[in-house]
């Protein structure tokens, strides 16, 4: 991997006072260093508003959140994408569709020739005004990455709330009916699994086979892949663990399972992240911990040219903390699933 120093370790380790080896030290002990190799993907977090309020949410998103990316910031974000030459725009939230600029962002990014990923909680398809959303996504060949933490209703509802499973299945069938998840349709539908409790995900390949068998047999649902994600020990999930007295044990579990082989492909090495209010980060998790990229003052869209911001973000040291063990434990975890076999 390319080499650079791990930046500002002391600041991040103040976030969680836990008895694990500081992540930056763990990286050094593995004889490695972590820096951004380039910006292949720009992840836009267009706001914290969501129609759900899941217990594991690292964004603390919910129906009462008001933080939302405005049109001007969306335009600046698209300029940043162009300046970076990123191939992919990954739109996340909250529930990104609840942002009035969502369709504008998707249309513009597709018009610019970018691959677009929509991170979808499925139930949002049944919110008022979203009736034609599946056709919109299909028409622009947007990849849908949909949350479904289990193929069983009980586990889904424990994490995401009552009634979510039935709506999710209905939404998947609606997407399937448009061609999503069918081989050769060009409409990609991937599902996201994350553990219901404080443990690591099972092996991704095996889980994908289980999902395909169960969802196929029960509902004739098709999809392309399952991505396994590790729950990040931040925000709502961390608060829940803290209340239950399990936070420290969970961090120890992640740190003990630290796998240096994942470091080459952690998503911050190829991604830049933009918050609803236009600040730049190494990843969505660092956003939630307020680990802003800075050059004397925080880097923000509109305050410097897009070209200059790209120059300041590319090949930059990654800001790390104990939460980074969430990306590097076991097979690793990212917005595209496991990082190793
Ligand atoms: S996990 Fe996703 S669906 Fe659940 S509250 Fe957070 S943003 Fe919304
Ligand atoms: S949380 Fe993961 S993606 Fe973010 S900086 Fe840490 S290792 Fe990189």
Coordinates of C-alpha atoms and ligand atoms in Angstrom, one line a residue:
X1 CA 0.0 0.0 0.0
X2 CA 1.1 3.6 -0.4
X3 CA 2.7 5.1 2.6
X4 CA 2.1 8.1 4.8
X5 CA 1.7 8.8 8.5
X6 CA -1.4 8.2 10.6
X7 CA -2.6 11.7 11.4
X8 CA -3.4 13.2 14.8
X9 CA -3.9 10.0 16.8
X10 CA -4.2 11.7 20.2
X11 CA -7.2 13.7 19.2
X12 CA -9.2 10.7 18.0
X13 CA -8.3 8.4 20.9
X14 CA -10.0 11.0 23.2
X15 CA -13.3 10.0 21.6
X16 CA -13.5 6.8 23.5
X17 CA -11.6 6.1 26.6
X18 CA -11.2 2.4 26.3
X19 CA -8.6 -0.2 27.3
X20 CA -7.6 -1.2 23.7
X21 CA -4.4 -0.4 21.8
X22 CA -5.0 2.9 20.1
X23 CA -5.8 2.2 16.5
X24 CA -2.9 4.3 15.1
X25 CA -0.5 2.3 17.3
X26 CA -2.1 -1.0 16.1
X27 CA -1.5 0.1 12.5
X28 CA 2.1 1.0 13.2
X29 CA 2.7 -2.3 15.1
X30 CA 1.5 -4.0 11.9
X31 CA 4.3 -2.2 10.1
X32 CA 1.8 -0.2 8.0
X33 CA 0.6 3.4 7.5
X34 CA -2.7 4.7 6.3
X35 CA -3.2 7.3 3.7
X36 CA -5.7 8.1 0.9
X37 CA -4.6 6.6 -2.4
X38 CA -7.1 8.6 -4.5
X39 CA -10.7 9.6 -4.7
X40 CA -12.6 7.0 -6.7
X41 CA -15.9 7.6 -4.8
X42 CA -17.4 10.7 -3.3
X43 CA -19.9 9.8 -0.6
X44 CA -22.6 12.5 -0.1
X45 CA -24.4 12.4 3.2
X46 CA -27.4 14.5 2.2
X47 CA -28.9 14.7 5.6
X48 CA -29.9 13.1 8.9
X49 CA -33.6 13.0 8.2
X50 CA -35.0 9.5 8.1
X51 CA -38.4 7.8 8.3
X52 CA -36.8 5.2 10.7
X53 CA -34.8 5.4 13.9
X54 CA -32.8 2.2 14.0
X55 CA -31.0 1.2 17.2
X56 CA -27.7 0.6 15.4
X57 CA -27.7 3.8 13.4
X58 CA -24.3 5.5 13.2
X59 CA -25.9 8.7 12.0
X60 CA -28.4 9.1 14.8
X61 CA -30.8 9.7 12.0
X62 CA -34.6 9.9 12.5
X63 CA -37.9 11.6 11.6
X64 CA -37.2 14.6 13.8
X65 CA -33.7 15.5 12.4
X66 CA -33.7 18.7 10.4
X67 CA -30.1 18.7 9.1
X68 CA -30.4 18.4 5.3
X69 CA -28.1 19.3 2.4
X70 CA -29.5 22.4 0.5
X71 CA -29.4 22.8 -3.3
X72 CA -26.4 25.1 -3.3
X73 CA -24.3 22.6 -1.3
X74 CA -25.5 19.8 -3.6
X75 CA -24.3 21.9 -6.6
X76 CA -20.9 22.5 -4.9
X77 CA -20.6 18.8 -4.1
X78 CA -21.2 17.8 -7.7
X79 CA -18.4 20.3 -8.7
X80 CA -16.2 18.6 -6.2
X81 CA -17.0 15.2 -7.7
X82 CA -16.1 16.5 -11.2
X83 CA -12.8 18.1 -9.9
X84 CA -11.9 14.8 -8.2
X85 CA -12.7 12.8 -11.4
X86 CA -14.5 10.3 -9.1
X87 CA -16.2 7.4 -11.0
X88 CA -18.9 6.9 -8.3
X89 CA -21.3 9.1 -6.3
X90 CA -22.6 7.3 -3.3
X91 CA -25.6 9.0 -1.9
X92 CA -26.4 8.3 1.8
X93 CA -28.2 9.8 4.8
X94 CA -30.5 9.4 6.7
X95 CA -32.9 8.4 4.0
X96 CA -31.5 10.4 1.1
X97 CA -34.8 10.3 -0.8
X98 CA -36.3 12.6 1.8
X99 CA -34.0 15.4 0.7
X100 CA -35.8 17.5 -2.0
X101 CA -32.5 17.7 -3.9
X102 CA -32.0 13.9 -4.1
X103 CA -33.3 13.6 -7.6
X104 CA -31.3 16.6 -8.8
X105 CA -28.1 15.1 -7.4
X106 CA -28.8 11.7 -9.0
X107 CA -29.8 13.2 -12.4
X108 CA -26.7 15.5 -12.5
X109 CA -24.3 12.8 -11.5
X110 CA -25.7 10.4 -14.1
X111 CA -25.6 13.2 -16.7
X112 CA -21.9 13.6 -15.8
X113 CA -21.4 9.9 -16.5
X114 CA -20.9 8.8 -12.9
X115 CA -22.0 5.5 -11.4
X116 CA -24.6 6.4 -8.7
X117 CA -25.3 4.3 -5.6
X118 CA -28.5 5.0 -3.6
X119 CA -28.4 3.7 0.0
X120 CA -32.0 2.8 0.6
X121 CA -33.8 1.7 3.7
X122 CA -36.6 0.2 1.6
X123 CA -39.5 1.5 3.7
X124 CA -38.9 5.0 2.4
X125 CA -40.5 3.8 -0.9
X126 CA -43.8 4.0 0.8
X127 CA -43.4 7.5 2.2
X128 CA -45.7 10.2 0.6
X129 CA -44.3 11.5 -2.6
X130 CA -42.0 8.5 -3.2
X131 CA -44.5 6.5 -5.3
X132 CA -42.6 6.8 -8.5
X133 CA -39.1 6.5 -6.9
X134 CA -38.3 2.9 -8.1
X135 CA -39.0 3.9 -11.7
X136 CA -36.9 7.0 -11.3
X137 CA -34.0 4.9 -10.0
X138 CA -34.4 2.2 -12.7
X139 CA -34.6 4.8 -15.4
X140 CA -31.2 6.2 -14.5
X141 CA -29.7 2.8 -13.8
X142 CA -28.9 3.7 -10.2
X143 CA -27.4 0.9 -8.1
X144 CA -29.6 0.3 -5.0
X145 CA -27.9 -0.8 -1.8
X146 CA -30.7 -1.7 0.5
X147 CA -30.6 -2.5 4.2
X148 CA -32.0 -5.8 5.3
X149 CA -30.2 -7.1 8.4
X150 CA -31.8 -10.5 8.3
X151 CA -34.1 -12.7 6.2
X152 CA -36.1 -13.3 9.3
X153 CA -38.8 -10.8 10.4
X154 CA -38.0 -11.0 14.1
X155 CA -34.4 -9.9 13.7
X156 CA -35.2 -7.1 11.3
X157 CA -37.8 -5.6 13.5
X158 CA -35.7 -5.9 16.6
X159 CA -33.2 -3.5 15.0
X160 CA -35.3 -1.4 12.7
X161 CA -38.8 -1.3 14.2
X162 CA -42.2 -2.9 13.9
X163 CA -43.7 -3.3 10.5
X164 CA -40.3 -2.8 8.7
X165 CA -39.9 -6.4 7.6
X166 CA -43.2 -6.6 5.7
X167 CA -42.6 -3.2 4.0
X168 CA -39.0 -4.1 3.1
X169 CA -40.2 -7.3 1.4
X170 CA -42.8 -5.4 -0.5
X171 CA -40.2 -2.9 -1.6
X172 CA -37.8 -5.6 -2.8
X173 CA -40.6 -7.2 -4.8
X174 CA -41.4 -3.8 -6.4
X175 CA -37.7 -3.3 -7.3
X176 CA -37.6 -6.9 -8.7
X177 CA -40.6 -6.2 -10.8
X178 CA -38.6 -3.4 -12.5
X179 CA -35.7 -5.8 -13.2
X180 CA -33.6 -4.9 -10.2
X181 CA -31.6 -7.9 -9.0
X182 CA -32.1 -9.9 -12.2
X183 CA -28.9 -10.9 -13.9
X184 CA -28.2 -9.0 -17.2
X185 CA -30.8 -6.3 -16.4
X186 CA -28.1 -3.8 -15.6
X187 CA -30.1 -2.9 -12.5
X188 CA -28.0 -3.8 -9.5
X189 CA -29.6 -4.5 -6.1
X190 CA -27.4 -5.4 -3.2
X191 CA -28.5 -6.1 0.4
X192 CA -26.8 -5.0 3.5
X193 CA -26.5 -7.2 6.6
X194 CA -25.3 -6.0 9.9
X195 CA -25.4 -7.9 13.2
X196 CA -28.4 -7.4 15.4
X197 CA -26.2 -7.6 18.5
X198 CA -22.6 -6.8 19.6
X199 CA -20.8 -9.4 17.6
X200 CA -19.0 -9.6 14.2
X201 CA -20.8 -10.5 11.0
X202 CA -20.6 -14.1 9.8
X203 CA -18.7 -14.9 6.6
X204 CA -20.2 -12.9 3.7
X205 CA -20.3 -15.6 1.1
X206 CA -22.1 -18.1 3.3
X207 CA -24.6 -15.5 4.4
X208 CA -25.3 -14.5 0.8
X209 CA -26.1 -18.1 0.0
X210 CA -28.5 -18.2 3.1
X211 CA -30.2 -15.0 2.0
X212 CA -30.6 -16.2 -1.5
X213 CA -32.1 -19.5 -0.4
X214 CA -34.4 -18.1 2.2
X215 CA -35.6 -15.0 0.4
X216 CA -36.0 -17.0 -2.8
X217 CA -38.0 -19.7 -1.2
X218 CA -40.2 -17.5 0.9
X219 CA -40.9 -14.6 -1.4
X220 CA -39.2 -15.3 -4.8
X221 CA -36.9 -12.3 -4.2
X222 CA -33.8 -11.8 -6.3
X223 CA -30.8 -9.6 -5.6
X224 CA -27.1 -9.5 -6.6
X225 CA -25.1 -9.6 -3.4
X226 CA -25.1 -9.4 0.3
X227 CA -22.7 -7.0 1.9
X228 CA -21.8 -7.7 5.6
X229 CA -21.2 -4.6 7.7
X230 CA -19.8 -4.5 11.2
X231 CA -21.8 -2.2 13.6
X232 CA -19.7 0.8 14.3
X233 CA -19.1 1.7 18.0
X234 CA -20.3 5.2 17.6
X235 CA -23.5 7.3 17.9
X236 CA -26.8 5.4 18.7
X237 CA -25.2 1.9 18.7
X238 CA -22.4 3.0 21.1
X239 CA -25.0 4.7 23.4
X240 CA -27.1 1.5 23.5
X241 CA -24.0 -0.6 24.3
X242 CA -23.0 1.9 27.0
X243 CA -26.4 1.7 28.6
X244 CA -26.1 -2.1 28.6
X245 CA -22.6 -2.0 29.9
X246 CA -21.2 -3.7 26.8
X247 CA -19.3 -0.9 25.0
X248 CA -15.9 -1.7 26.3
X249 CA -16.3 -5.5 25.7
X250 CA -17.4 -4.7 22.1
X251 CA -14.4 -2.5 21.5
X252 CA -12.1 -5.2 22.9
X253 CA -13.8 -7.7 20.6
X254 CA -13.1 -5.5 17.5
X255 CA -9.5 -4.7 18.6
X256 CA -8.7 -8.3 19.3
X257 CA -10.0 -9.2 15.8
X258 CA -7.9 -6.5 14.2
X259 CA -6.8 -7.8 10.8
X260 CA -3.9 -5.8 9.1
X261 CA -4.8 -7.5 5.8
X262 CA -7.9 -5.2 5.6
X263 CA -5.9 -1.9 5.8
X264 CA -5.1 -1.8 2.1
X265 CA -8.8 -1.6 1.2
X266 CA -10.5 0.3 4.0
X267 CA -12.9 2.6 2.2
X268 CA -11.2 5.9 3.3
X269 CA -8.3 5.0 1.1
X270 CA -10.4 5.5 -2.0
X271 CA -13.2 7.7 -0.9
X272 CA -14.0 11.3 0.2
X273 CA -17.0 12.1 2.3
X274 CA -19.1 15.3 2.2
X275 CA -21.5 16.2 5.0
X276 CA -25.0 17.8 4.6
X277 CA -23.4 21.2 5.4
X278 CA -20.5 20.8 3.0
X279 CA -17.6 19.8 5.2
X280 CA -15.1 17.2 4.0
X281 CA -14.2 14.0 5.9
X282 CA -12.4 10.8 5.4
X283 CA -15.6 8.7 5.7
X284 CA -19.1 8.9 7.0
X285 CA -18.1 7.5 10.4
X286 CA -15.6 10.3 10.8
X287 CA -18.4 12.7 9.9
X288 CA -20.4 11.5 12.9
X289 CA -17.4 11.9 15.2
X290 CA -16.8 15.4 13.8
X291 CA -13.3 14.5 12.6
X292 CA -13.2 17.3 10.0
X293 CA -10.4 17.5 7.5
X294 CA -8.6 20.7 8.0
X295 CA -5.9 22.9 6.6
X296 CA -5.6 25.3 9.4
X297 CA -9.4 25.6 9.2
X298 CA -11.9 23.0 8.3
X299 CA -12.2 22.1 4.6
X300 CA -15.6 23.2 3.3
X301 CA -17.2 23.3 -0.1
X302 CA -17.5 26.8 -1.4
X303 CA -14.7 28.3 0.8
X304 CA -12.0 27.2 -1.6
X305 CA -12.2 26.1 -5.2
X306 CA -13.2 22.5 -5.9
X307 CA -9.8 21.9 -7.5
X308 CA -8.0 23.2 -4.4
X309 CA -10.1 21.1 -2.1
X310 CA -9.4 18.0 -4.1
X311 CA -5.6 18.7 -3.9
X312 CA -5.9 19.1 -0.1
X313 CA -7.9 15.8 0.3
X314 CA -6.2 13.5 -2.1
X315 CA -3.2 11.5 -0.8
X316 CA -3.9 12.8 2.6
X317 CA -3.3 11.1 5.9
X318 CA -6.4 9.4 7.3
X319 CA -7.8 10.6 10.7
X320 CA -8.2 7.5 12.7
X321 CA -9.6 6.4 16.1
X322 CA -10.7 3.4 18.0
X323 CA -13.9 3.2 15.9
X324 CA -11.6 2.2 12.9
X325 CA -11.4 -1.2 14.5
X326 CA -14.9 -1.6 13.2
X327 CA -13.6 -1.5 9.6
X328 CA -10.6 -3.7 10.2
X329 CA -11.9 -6.5 12.5
X330 CA -12.2 -10.0 11.1
X331 CA -12.9 -10.0 7.4
X332 CA -13.2 -6.1 7.5
X333 CA -16.2 -4.0 6.8
X334 CA -17.0 -1.2 4.4
X335 CA -20.0 0.3 2.5
X336 CA -19.2 -2.4 -0.1
X337 CA -19.2 -5.2 2.5
X338 CA -16.3 -7.4 3.7
X339 CA -12.8 -6.4 2.7
X340 CA -11.1 -9.9 2.7
X341 CA -12.2 -13.5 2.7
Ligands
LIG1 S1 -29.8 3.0 9.9 FE1 -30.5 3.9 8.0 S2 -32.7 3.5 8.0 FE2 -32.0 3.3 10.1 S3 -32.2 5.3 11.1 FE3 -30.1 5.2 10.3 S4 -30.2 6.1 8.3 FE4 -32.4 5.6 8.9
LIG2 S1 -13.7 4.4 10.2 FE1 -13.0 3.1 8.6 S2 -13.2 4.2 6.7 FE2 -13.3 5.7 8.4 S3 -11.3 6.4 8.8 FE3 -11.5 4.7 10.1 S4 -10.8 2.9 8.9 FE4 -11.1 4.6 7.5

